[in-house]
Amino acid sequence: MSEELKKNLNKQSNRNWVRAALSLRYFKQGFETFVRNEVRGHHADILKRLQEEEGVLSLHCGECTSDNLLPQHSVQKKCIQKNRKHCFCSEQFCRRHCPNKVCSYLYDYIVKAHSNNDPLWTNTDPSKWLTDYWELGKCFLSTFGYADKQSAADTDATGLLSIAINDTYIQERMDTDIESLAKVKDTRNIILHSAALSLEDDVVIKYIDEMIQVLQDRKAFASDATAKDAIVHLNELKNVQCHISFEDELEVREETLKAIEDMTHEKRIICNIIKQINFFIDIK
């Protein structure tokens, strides 16, 4: 390592940001297993309920997509999704109920399990809902940009927290309130955008304590060795004199750059959607 790089790493403002960024990595590692397991459990629970409550005989389909699926509730006069403009029932032209009598019901169960009854469907592929539990989990994400994420491991901390915040099945298996989860989610975004700013010691410790509080949830992580290991690392990072290798710094900076690039890509997607909407409005 060059003397210049060592000097840069040893600057307190730089060390504090690296400590904060590393804490996000450890939090994600500790939180990931729980979310993955609960999404898998929710998937199995919904499929079981479809058979018991709706009399679905076969849990097989691959014909339903975001373009052709019509929700089961479309037979009613009132939409069950909070924002009807987001619902597949708002534009019924070229749509039909699931020919295997399962995906339409599954759509409704997802809406009802969402904390705001308003899933974002952009990230998910309905043709995989029955066979891929993570594809169902992606219905509970709050923002665009996760369509290509195939697992909890591929999903960043913001995405994992969004799923936990929006999925009532997961909420029932935690003592931690939504506000605490949202606070860590906001903290992650603050840290990403503060790489060029100074972070005080007490601010970094505050962020880390918020993460530790979530991972200490006894109901969710009582027997989770990964979460306990993450807490150990997080407590080490609270020490301003903790060891931070140059390799660690490079890795978190690369991770941050990738996250910012993903966020920029997401903004482009949103802008393109808005342009398309305005184009059709102008036509009308």
PDB file of C-alpha atoms in Angstrom:
ATOM      1  CA  MET A   1       0.000   0.000   0.000  1.00  0.00           C
ATOM      2  CA  SER A   2       1.426   3.440  -0.926  1.00  0.00           C
ATOM      3  CA  GLU A   3       2.021   6.066   1.740  1.00  0.00           C
ATOM      4  CA  GLU A   4      -0.556   8.320   0.073  1.00  0.00           C
ATOM      5  CA  LEU A   5      -3.231   5.625   0.302  1.00  0.00           C
ATOM      6  CA  LYS A   6      -2.364   4.922   3.927  1.00  0.00           C
ATOM      7  CA  LYS A   7      -2.624   8.612   4.697  1.00  0.00           C
ATOM      8  CA  ASN A   8      -6.012   8.812   3.022  1.00  0.00           C
ATOM      9  CA  LEU A   9      -7.352   5.786   4.905  1.00  0.00           C
ATOM     10  CA  ASN A  10      -6.122   7.160   8.200  1.00  0.00           C
ATOM     11  CA  LYS A  11      -8.016  10.432   7.821  1.00  0.00           C
ATOM     12  CA  GLN A  12     -10.706  10.321  10.505  1.00  0.00           C
ATOM     13  CA  SER A  13     -13.480  11.557   8.211  1.00  0.00           C
ATOM     14  CA  ASN A  14     -12.640   8.858   5.693  1.00  0.00           C
ATOM     15  CA  ARG A  15     -12.353   6.134   8.350  1.00  0.00           C
ATOM     16  CA  ASN A  16     -15.747   7.065   9.740  1.00  0.00           C
ATOM     17  CA  TRP A  17     -17.440   6.725   6.370  1.00  0.00           C
ATOM     18  CA  VAL A  18     -15.734   3.370   5.761  1.00  0.00           C
ATOM     19  CA  ARG A  19     -16.871   2.214   9.227  1.00  0.00           C
ATOM     20  CA  ALA A  20     -20.446   3.206   8.362  1.00  0.00           C
ATOM     21  CA  ALA A  21     -20.294   1.527   4.947  1.00  0.00           C
ATOM     22  CA  LEU A  22     -18.839  -1.656   6.449  1.00  0.00           C
ATOM     23  CA  SER A  23     -21.618  -1.702   9.020  1.00  0.00           C
ATOM     24  CA  LEU A  24     -24.127  -1.872   6.171  1.00  0.00           C
ATOM     25  CA  ARG A  25     -22.351  -4.903   4.785  1.00  0.00           C
ATOM     26  CA  TYR A  26     -22.480  -6.720   8.125  1.00  0.00           C
ATOM     27  CA  PHE A  27     -26.087  -5.724   8.719  1.00  0.00           C
ATOM     28  CA  LYS A  28     -27.062  -7.080   5.313  1.00  0.00           C
ATOM     29  CA  GLN A  29     -25.294 -10.368   6.049  1.00  0.00           C
ATOM     30  CA  GLY A  30     -27.090 -10.677   9.375  1.00  0.00           C
ATOM     31  CA  PHE A  31     -30.518  -9.737   8.038  1.00  0.00           C
ATOM     32  CA  GLU A  32     -30.394 -11.682   4.773  1.00  0.00           C
ATOM     33  CA  THR A  33     -30.918 -15.218   6.093  1.00  0.00           C
ATOM     34  CA  PHE A  34     -33.990 -14.217   8.079  1.00  0.00           C
ATOM     35  CA  VAL A  35     -35.683 -12.491   5.136  1.00  0.00           C
ATOM     36  CA  ARG A  36     -34.842 -15.343   2.767  1.00  0.00           C
ATOM     37  CA  ASN A  37     -36.271 -17.973   5.120  1.00  0.00           C
ATOM     38  CA  GLU A  38     -39.417 -15.972   5.855  1.00  0.00           C
ATOM     39  CA  VAL A  39     -40.118 -15.265   2.188  1.00  0.00           C
ATOM     40  CA  ARG A  40     -39.777 -18.991   1.540  1.00  0.00           C
ATOM     41  CA  GLY A  41     -42.127 -19.700   4.443  1.00  0.00           C
ATOM     42  CA  HIS A  42     -44.654 -17.142   3.222  1.00  0.00           C
ATOM     43  CA  HIS A  43     -44.597 -18.685  -0.244  1.00  0.00           C
ATOM     44  CA  ALA A  44     -45.315 -22.137   1.172  1.00  0.00           C
ATOM     45  CA  ASP A  45     -48.044 -20.732   3.436  1.00  0.00           C
ATOM     46  CA  ILE A  46     -49.857 -19.018   0.565  1.00  0.00           C
ATOM     47  CA  LEU A  47     -49.767 -22.128  -1.615  1.00  0.00           C
ATOM     48  CA  LYS A  48     -51.183 -24.177   1.247  1.00  0.00           C
ATOM     49  CA  ARG A  49     -53.958 -21.650   1.828  1.00  0.00           C
ATOM     50  CA  LEU A  50     -54.850 -21.619  -1.858  1.00  0.00           C
ATOM     51  CA  GLN A  51     -55.551 -25.340  -1.654  1.00  0.00           C
ATOM     52  CA  GLU A  52     -57.374 -25.243   1.674  1.00  0.00           C
ATOM     53  CA  GLU A  53     -59.350 -22.014   1.291  1.00  0.00           C
ATOM     54  CA  GLU A  54     -59.920 -21.741  -2.464  1.00  0.00           C
ATOM     55  CA  GLY A  55     -60.007 -25.432  -3.361  1.00  0.00           C
ATOM     56  CA  VAL A  56     -57.192 -25.092  -5.872  1.00  0.00           C
ATOM     57  CA  LEU A  57     -56.425 -28.602  -7.069  1.00  0.00           C
ATOM     58  CA  SER A  58     -53.264 -27.984  -9.049  1.00  0.00           C
ATOM     59  CA  LEU A  59     -50.396 -25.662  -8.165  1.00  0.00           C
ATOM     60  CA  HIS A  60     -48.980 -25.665 -11.662  1.00  0.00           C
ATOM     61  CA  CYS A  61     -48.972 -22.882 -14.236  1.00  0.00           C
ATOM     62  CA  GLY A  62     -46.533 -21.036 -16.438  1.00  0.00           C
ATOM     63  CA  GLU A  63     -48.960 -19.270 -18.704  1.00  0.00           C
ATOM     64  CA  CYS A  64     -49.736 -16.147 -16.678  1.00  0.00           C
ATOM     65  CA  THR A  65     -47.693 -12.976 -17.146  1.00  0.00           C
ATOM     66  CA  SER A  66     -47.831  -9.313 -16.215  1.00  0.00           C
ATOM     67  CA  ASP A  67     -49.459  -8.677 -19.600  1.00  0.00           C
ATOM     68  CA  ASN A  68     -52.256 -11.251 -19.570  1.00  0.00           C
ATOM     69  CA  LEU A  69     -53.157 -12.039 -15.949  1.00  0.00           C
ATOM     70  CA  LEU A  70     -56.492 -10.850 -14.573  1.00  0.00           C
ATOM     71  CA  PRO A  71     -56.876 -10.896 -10.757  1.00  0.00           C
ATOM     72  CA  GLN A  72     -59.628 -12.986  -9.203  1.00  0.00           C
ATOM     73  CA  HIS A  73     -61.210  -9.926  -7.578  1.00  0.00           C
ATOM     74  CA  SER A  74     -61.979  -8.482 -11.024  1.00  0.00           C
ATOM     75  CA  VAL A  75     -65.341 -10.288 -10.871  1.00  0.00           C
ATOM     76  CA  GLN A  76     -66.280  -7.839  -8.113  1.00  0.00           C
ATOM     77  CA  LYS A  77     -67.122  -4.179  -8.616  1.00  0.00           C
ATOM     78  CA  LYS A  78     -64.479  -2.939  -6.183  1.00  0.00           C
ATOM     79  CA  CYS A  79     -60.729  -3.303  -6.598  1.00  0.00           C
ATOM     80  CA  ILE A  80     -58.882  -4.617  -3.518  1.00  0.00           C
ATOM     81  CA  GLN A  81     -55.603  -2.900  -4.377  1.00  0.00           C
ATOM     82  CA  LYS A  82     -55.185   0.486  -2.688  1.00  0.00           C
ATOM     83  CA  ASN A  83     -54.213   2.260  -5.879  1.00  0.00           C
ATOM     84  CA  ARG A  84     -56.356   0.817  -8.651  1.00  0.00           C
ATOM     85  CA  LYS A  85     -54.076   2.338 -11.289  1.00  0.00           C
ATOM     86  CA  HIS A  86     -51.397  -0.114 -10.155  1.00  0.00           C
ATOM     87  CA  CYS A  87     -53.713  -3.113 -10.349  1.00  0.00           C
ATOM     88  CA  PHE A  88     -53.954  -5.524 -13.266  1.00  0.00           C
ATOM     89  CA  CYS A  89     -57.734  -5.144 -13.139  1.00  0.00           C
ATOM     90  CA  SER A  90     -57.532  -1.487 -14.170  1.00  0.00           C
ATOM     91  CA  GLU A  91     -56.871  -2.434 -17.802  1.00  0.00           C
ATOM     92  CA  GLN A  92     -58.720  -5.654 -18.556  1.00  0.00           C
ATOM     93  CA  PHE A  93     -58.302  -5.635 -22.335  1.00  0.00           C
ATOM     94  CA  CYS A  94     -56.377  -8.747 -23.458  1.00  0.00           C
ATOM     95  CA  ARG A  95     -56.353 -10.084 -19.901  1.00  0.00           C
ATOM     96  CA  ARG A  96     -57.973 -13.281 -18.598  1.00  0.00           C
ATOM     97  CA  HIS A  97     -58.242 -15.259 -15.407  1.00  0.00           C
ATOM     98  CA  CYS A  98     -55.627 -17.947 -14.881  1.00  0.00           C
ATOM     99  CA  PRO A  99     -56.604 -20.964 -17.033  1.00  0.00           C
ATOM    100  CA  ASN A 100     -55.339 -23.212 -14.233  1.00  0.00           C
ATOM    101  CA  LYS A 101     -57.406 -21.338 -11.619  1.00  0.00           C
ATOM    102  CA  VAL A 102     -54.459 -20.504  -9.400  1.00  0.00           C
ATOM    103  CA  CYS A 103     -52.510 -17.347 -10.397  1.00  0.00           C
ATOM    104  CA  SER A 104     -55.554 -15.052 -10.234  1.00  0.00           C
ATOM    105  CA  TYR A 105     -56.167 -16.137  -6.639  1.00  0.00           C
ATOM    106  CA  LEU A 106     -52.458 -15.883  -5.894  1.00  0.00           C
ATOM    107  CA  TYR A 107     -52.464 -12.275  -7.092  1.00  0.00           C
ATOM    108  CA  ASP A 108     -55.213 -11.414  -4.594  1.00  0.00           C
ATOM    109  CA  TYR A 109     -53.410 -13.151  -1.723  1.00  0.00           C
ATOM    110  CA  ILE A 110     -50.283 -11.095  -2.431  1.00  0.00           C
ATOM    111  CA  VAL A 111     -52.267  -7.847  -2.384  1.00  0.00           C
ATOM    112  CA  LYS A 112     -53.902  -8.760   0.921  1.00  0.00           C
ATOM    113  CA  ALA A 113     -50.533  -9.679   2.457  1.00  0.00           C
ATOM    114  CA  HIS A 114     -49.017  -6.322   1.535  1.00  0.00           C
ATOM    115  CA  SER A 115     -49.012  -3.869   4.443  1.00  0.00           C
ATOM    116  CA  ASN A 116     -50.494  -1.121   2.245  1.00  0.00           C
ATOM    117  CA  ASN A 117     -52.426  -3.460  -0.070  1.00  0.00           C
ATOM    118  CA  ASP A 118     -50.470  -1.881  -2.909  1.00  0.00           C
ATOM    119  CA  PRO A 119     -47.695  -4.107  -4.313  1.00  0.00           C
ATOM    120  CA  LEU A 120     -45.260  -2.878  -6.948  1.00  0.00           C
ATOM    121  CA  TRP A 121     -45.452  -5.424  -9.767  1.00  0.00           C
ATOM    122  CA  THR A 122     -42.587  -4.110 -11.907  1.00  0.00           C
ATOM    123  CA  ASN A 123     -39.872  -6.288 -10.344  1.00  0.00           C
ATOM    124  CA  THR A 124     -41.697  -9.616 -10.498  1.00  0.00           C
ATOM    125  CA  ASP A 125     -42.613 -12.246 -13.098  1.00  0.00           C
ATOM    126  CA  PRO A 126     -46.014 -13.863 -12.355  1.00  0.00           C
ATOM    127  CA  SER A 127     -45.153 -16.902 -14.477  1.00  0.00           C
ATOM    128  CA  LYS A 128     -42.640 -17.884 -11.775  1.00  0.00           C
ATOM    129  CA  TRP A 129     -44.743 -17.225  -8.667  1.00  0.00           C
ATOM    130  CA  LEU A 130     -45.654 -20.867  -8.133  1.00  0.00           C
ATOM    131  CA  THR A 131     -42.146 -22.252  -8.485  1.00  0.00           C
ATOM    132  CA  ASP A 132     -39.849 -19.466  -7.274  1.00  0.00           C
ATOM    133  CA  TYR A 133     -40.446 -18.119  -3.762  1.00  0.00           C
ATOM    134  CA  TRP A 134     -38.147 -15.126  -4.300  1.00  0.00           C
ATOM    135  CA  GLU A 135     -40.140 -14.027  -7.334  1.00  0.00           C
ATOM    136  CA  LEU A 136     -43.133 -13.772  -5.015  1.00  0.00           C
ATOM    137  CA  GLY A 137     -41.028 -11.973  -2.411  1.00  0.00           C
ATOM    138  CA  LYS A 138     -40.135  -9.291  -4.945  1.00  0.00           C
ATOM    139  CA  CYS A 139     -43.800  -8.216  -4.966  1.00  0.00           C
ATOM    140  CA  PHE A 140     -43.088  -6.562  -1.604  1.00  0.00           C
ATOM    141  CA  LEU A 141     -40.275  -4.313  -2.811  1.00  0.00           C
ATOM    142  CA  SER A 142     -40.938  -0.574  -2.742  1.00  0.00           C
ATOM    143  CA  THR A 143     -38.908   0.586  -5.744  1.00  0.00           C
ATOM    144  CA  PHE A 144     -37.907  -0.371  -9.275  1.00  0.00           C
ATOM    145  CA  GLY A 145     -34.572  -1.931 -10.194  1.00  0.00           C
ATOM    146  CA  TYR A 146     -34.812  -5.460  -8.764  1.00  0.00           C
ATOM    147  CA  ALA A 147     -36.249  -7.379 -11.710  1.00  0.00           C
ATOM    148  CA  ASP A 148     -32.919  -9.134 -12.304  1.00  0.00           C
ATOM    149  CA  LYS A 149     -32.310 -10.002  -8.639  1.00  0.00           C
ATOM    150  CA  GLN A 150     -32.826 -13.737  -8.233  1.00  0.00           C
ATOM    151  CA  SER A 151     -32.245 -14.218  -4.511  1.00  0.00           C
ATOM    152  CA  ALA A 152     -31.813 -12.546  -1.138  1.00  0.00           C
ATOM    153  CA  ALA A 153     -28.066 -12.650  -1.709  1.00  0.00           C
ATOM    154  CA  ASP A 154     -28.503 -10.575  -4.889  1.00  0.00           C
ATOM    155  CA  THR A 155     -30.685  -8.029  -3.094  1.00  0.00           C
ATOM    156  CA  ASP A 156     -29.224  -5.042  -1.251  1.00  0.00           C
ATOM    157  CA  ALA A 157     -30.061  -4.043   2.312  1.00  0.00           C
ATOM    158  CA  THR A 158     -32.660  -1.521   1.148  1.00  0.00           C
ATOM    159  CA  GLY A 159     -34.494  -4.223  -0.786  1.00  0.00           C
ATOM    160  CA  LEU A 160     -34.423  -6.700   2.089  1.00  0.00           C
ATOM    161  CA  LEU A 161     -35.714  -4.054   4.483  1.00  0.00           C
ATOM    162  CA  SER A 162     -38.463  -3.069   2.036  1.00  0.00           C
ATOM    163  CA  ILE A 163     -39.676  -6.651   1.858  1.00  0.00           C
ATOM    164  CA  ALA A 164     -39.716  -6.908   5.665  1.00  0.00           C
ATOM    165  CA  ILE A 165     -41.573  -3.599   5.959  1.00  0.00           C
ATOM    166  CA  ASN A 166     -44.224  -4.447   3.355  1.00  0.00           C
ATOM    167  CA  ASP A 167     -44.815  -8.162   3.987  1.00  0.00           C
ATOM    168  CA  THR A 168     -47.245  -8.643   6.894  1.00  0.00           C
ATOM    169  CA  TYR A 169     -46.264 -12.329   7.130  1.00  0.00           C
ATOM    170  CA  ILE A 170     -42.710 -11.249   8.009  1.00  0.00           C
ATOM    171  CA  GLN A 171     -43.896  -8.489  10.342  1.00  0.00           C
ATOM    172  CA  GLU A 172     -45.812 -11.055  12.393  1.00  0.00           C
ATOM    173  CA  ARG A 173     -42.543 -12.892  12.956  1.00  0.00           C
ATOM    174  CA  MET A 174     -40.678  -9.880  14.323  1.00  0.00           C
ATOM    175  CA  ASP A 175     -40.942  -7.777  17.465  1.00  0.00           C
ATOM    176  CA  THR A 176     -39.177  -4.892  15.731  1.00  0.00           C
ATOM    177  CA  ASP A 177     -41.575  -2.168  14.602  1.00  0.00           C
ATOM    178  CA  ILE A 178     -41.766  -0.834  11.054  1.00  0.00           C
ATOM    179  CA  GLU A 179     -40.356   2.540  12.135  1.00  0.00           C
ATOM    180  CA  SER A 180     -37.102   0.924  13.284  1.00  0.00           C
ATOM    181  CA  LEU A 181     -36.762  -0.965  10.004  1.00  0.00           C
ATOM    182  CA  ALA A 182     -37.507   2.192   8.020  1.00  0.00           C
ATOM    183  CA  LYS A 183     -34.876   4.070  10.041  1.00  0.00           C
ATOM    184  CA  VAL A 184     -32.149   1.597   9.029  1.00  0.00           C
ATOM    185  CA  LYS A 185     -33.396   1.733   5.444  1.00  0.00           C
ATOM    186  CA  ASP A 186     -33.058   5.523   5.438  1.00  0.00           C
ATOM    187  CA  THR A 187     -29.654   5.257   7.090  1.00  0.00           C
ATOM    188  CA  ARG A 188     -28.398   3.078   4.269  1.00  0.00           C
ATOM    189  CA  ASN A 189     -29.336   5.742   1.715  1.00  0.00           C
ATOM    190  CA  ILE A 190     -27.731   8.487   3.825  1.00  0.00           C
ATOM    191  CA  ILE A 191     -24.451   6.566   4.042  1.00  0.00           C
ATOM    192  CA  LEU A 192     -24.412   5.908   0.300  1.00  0.00           C
ATOM    193  CA  HIS A 193     -24.692   9.617  -0.396  1.00  0.00           C
ATOM    194  CA  SER A 194     -22.202  10.760   2.242  1.00  0.00           C
ATOM    195  CA  ALA A 195     -18.992   9.238   0.860  1.00  0.00           C
ATOM    196  CA  ALA A 196     -17.618  12.720   0.208  1.00  0.00           C
ATOM    197  CA  LEU A 197     -18.873  14.181   3.494  1.00  0.00           C
ATOM    198  CA  SER A 198     -17.552  14.055   7.037  1.00  0.00           C
ATOM    199  CA  LEU A 199     -19.256  11.719   9.483  1.00  0.00           C
ATOM    200  CA  GLU A 200     -18.768  12.311  13.179  1.00  0.00           C
ATOM    201  CA  ASP A 201     -17.992   9.419  15.517  1.00  0.00           C
ATOM    202  CA  ASP A 202     -21.272   9.747  17.391  1.00  0.00           C
ATOM    203  CA  VAL A 203     -23.255   9.671  14.137  1.00  0.00           C
ATOM    204  CA  VAL A 204     -21.543   6.465  12.994  1.00  0.00           C
ATOM    205  CA  ILE A 205     -22.191   4.852  16.387  1.00  0.00           C
ATOM    206  CA  LYS A 206     -25.847   5.927  16.218  1.00  0.00           C
ATOM    207  CA  TYR A 207     -26.236   4.283  12.795  1.00  0.00           C
ATOM    208  CA  ILE A 208     -24.568   1.086  14.006  1.00  0.00           C
ATOM    209  CA  ASP A 209     -26.710   0.945  17.143  1.00  0.00           C
ATOM    210  CA  GLU A 210     -29.853   1.176  14.987  1.00  0.00           C
ATOM    211  CA  MET A 211     -28.687  -1.840  12.988  1.00  0.00           C
ATOM    212  CA  ILE A 212     -27.771  -3.808  16.099  1.00  0.00           C
ATOM    213  CA  GLN A 213     -31.191  -3.089  17.606  1.00  0.00           C
ATOM    214  CA  VAL A 214     -32.885  -4.762  14.634  1.00  0.00           C
ATOM    215  CA  LEU A 215     -30.588  -7.795  14.701  1.00  0.00           C
ATOM    216  CA  GLN A 216     -31.191  -8.232  18.441  1.00  0.00           C
ATOM    217  CA  ASP A 217     -34.881  -8.948  17.817  1.00  0.00           C
ATOM    218  CA  ARG A 218     -35.345 -12.088  19.930  1.00  0.00           C
ATOM    219  CA  LYS A 219     -38.400 -13.275  18.067  1.00  0.00           C
ATOM    220  CA  ALA A 220     -36.707 -13.106  14.678  1.00  0.00           C
ATOM    221  CA  PHE A 221     -33.049 -13.855  15.430  1.00  0.00           C
ATOM    222  CA  ALA A 222     -33.021 -15.875  18.660  1.00  0.00           C
ATOM    223  CA  SER A 223     -31.277 -18.838  17.008  1.00  0.00           C
ATOM    224  CA  ASP A 224     -29.737 -17.068  14.014  1.00  0.00           C
ATOM    225  CA  ALA A 225     -25.969 -17.549  14.176  1.00  0.00           C
ATOM    226  CA  THR A 226     -25.412 -15.267  11.185  1.00  0.00           C
ATOM    227  CA  ALA A 227     -27.173 -12.373  12.910  1.00  0.00           C
ATOM    228  CA  LYS A 228     -25.187 -12.942  16.109  1.00  0.00           C
ATOM    229  CA  ASP A 229     -21.944 -12.937  14.132  1.00  0.00           C
ATOM    230  CA  ALA A 230     -22.978  -9.699  12.411  1.00  0.00           C
ATOM    231  CA  ILE A 231     -23.616  -8.069  15.788  1.00  0.00           C
ATOM    232  CA  VAL A 232     -20.083  -8.976  16.885  1.00  0.00           C
ATOM    233  CA  HIS A 233     -18.629  -7.226  13.829  1.00  0.00           C
ATOM    234  CA  LEU A 234     -20.934  -4.231  14.246  1.00  0.00           C
ATOM    235  CA  ASN A 235     -19.848  -3.776  17.859  1.00  0.00           C
ATOM    236  CA  GLU A 236     -16.223  -3.887  16.732  1.00  0.00           C
ATOM    237  CA  LEU A 237     -16.916  -1.098  14.243  1.00  0.00           C
ATOM    238  CA  LYS A 238     -18.233   1.125  17.035  1.00  0.00           C
ATOM    239  CA  ASN A 239     -14.631   1.397  18.227  1.00  0.00           C
ATOM    240  CA  VAL A 240     -13.000   4.308  16.427  1.00  0.00           C
ATOM    241  CA  GLN A 241      -9.665   2.453  16.595  1.00  0.00           C
ATOM    242  CA  CYS A 242     -11.026  -0.709  14.953  1.00  0.00           C
ATOM    243  CA  HIS A 243      -8.876  -2.271  12.278  1.00  0.00           C
ATOM    244  CA  ILE A 244      -9.929  -1.445   8.724  1.00  0.00           C
ATOM    245  CA  SER A 245      -7.865  -2.935   5.936  1.00  0.00           C
ATOM    246  CA  PHE A 246      -7.229  -1.212   2.639  1.00  0.00           C
ATOM    247  CA  GLU A 247      -8.965  -4.148   0.960  1.00  0.00           C
ATOM    248  CA  ASP A 248     -12.100  -3.526   3.030  1.00  0.00           C
ATOM    249  CA  GLU A 249     -12.108   0.123   2.026  1.00  0.00           C
ATOM    250  CA  LEU A 250     -11.759  -0.691  -1.665  1.00  0.00           C
ATOM    251  CA  GLU A 251     -14.555  -3.255  -1.494  1.00  0.00           C
ATOM    252  CA  VAL A 252     -17.075  -0.974   0.234  1.00  0.00           C
ATOM    253  CA  ARG A 253     -16.274   1.845  -2.175  1.00  0.00           C
ATOM    254  CA  GLU A 254     -16.845  -0.476  -5.124  1.00  0.00           C
ATOM    255  CA  GLU A 255     -20.092  -1.704  -3.553  1.00  0.00           C
ATOM    256  CA  THR A 256     -21.205   1.894  -3.009  1.00  0.00           C
ATOM    257  CA  LEU A 257     -20.384   2.873  -6.584  1.00  0.00           C
ATOM    258  CA  LYS A 258     -22.388  -0.099  -7.878  1.00  0.00           C
ATOM    259  CA  ALA A 259     -25.346   0.826  -5.639  1.00  0.00           C
ATOM    260  CA  ILE A 260     -25.299   4.412  -6.890  1.00  0.00           C
ATOM    261  CA  GLU A 261     -25.155   3.184 -10.493  1.00  0.00           C
ATOM    262  CA  ASP A 262     -28.191   0.979  -9.816  1.00  0.00           C
ATOM    263  CA  MET A 263     -30.069   3.915  -8.306  1.00  0.00           C
ATOM    264  CA  THR A 264     -29.223   6.042 -11.359  1.00  0.00           C
ATOM    265  CA  HIS A 265     -30.481   3.277 -13.642  1.00  0.00           C
ATOM    266  CA  GLU A 266     -33.682   3.102 -11.598  1.00  0.00           C
ATOM    267  CA  LYS A 267     -34.225   6.843 -12.034  1.00  0.00           C
ATOM    268  CA  ARG A 268     -33.818   6.464 -15.796  1.00  0.00           C
ATOM    269  CA  ILE A 269     -36.486   3.744 -15.820  1.00  0.00           C
ATOM    270  CA  ILE A 270     -38.892   5.975 -13.898  1.00  0.00           C
ATOM    271  CA  CYS A 271     -38.222   8.914 -16.243  1.00  0.00           C
ATOM    272  CA  ASN A 272     -38.884   6.715 -19.276  1.00  0.00           C
ATOM    273  CA  ILE A 273     -42.175   5.496 -17.781  1.00  0.00           C
ATOM    274  CA  ILE A 274     -43.243   9.083 -17.079  1.00  0.00           C
ATOM    275  CA  LYS A 275     -42.362  10.069 -20.649  1.00  0.00           C
ATOM    276  CA  GLN A 276     -44.455   7.195 -22.013  1.00  0.00           C
ATOM    277  CA  ILE A 277     -47.412   8.183 -19.815  1.00  0.00           C
ATOM    278  CA  ASN A 278     -47.164  11.810 -20.922  1.00  0.00           C
ATOM    279  CA  PHE A 279     -46.916  10.685 -24.547  1.00  0.00           C
ATOM    280  CA  PHE A 280     -50.197   8.763 -24.321  1.00  0.00           C
ATOM    281  CA  ILE A 281     -51.833  11.648 -22.451  1.00  0.00           C
ATOM    282  CA  ASP A 282     -50.834  14.030 -25.218  1.00  0.00           C
ATOM    283  CA  ILE A 283     -52.290  11.639 -27.822  1.00  0.00           C
ATOM    284  CA  LYS A 284     -55.603  11.579 -25.978  1.00  0.00           C
TER     285      LYS A 284
END
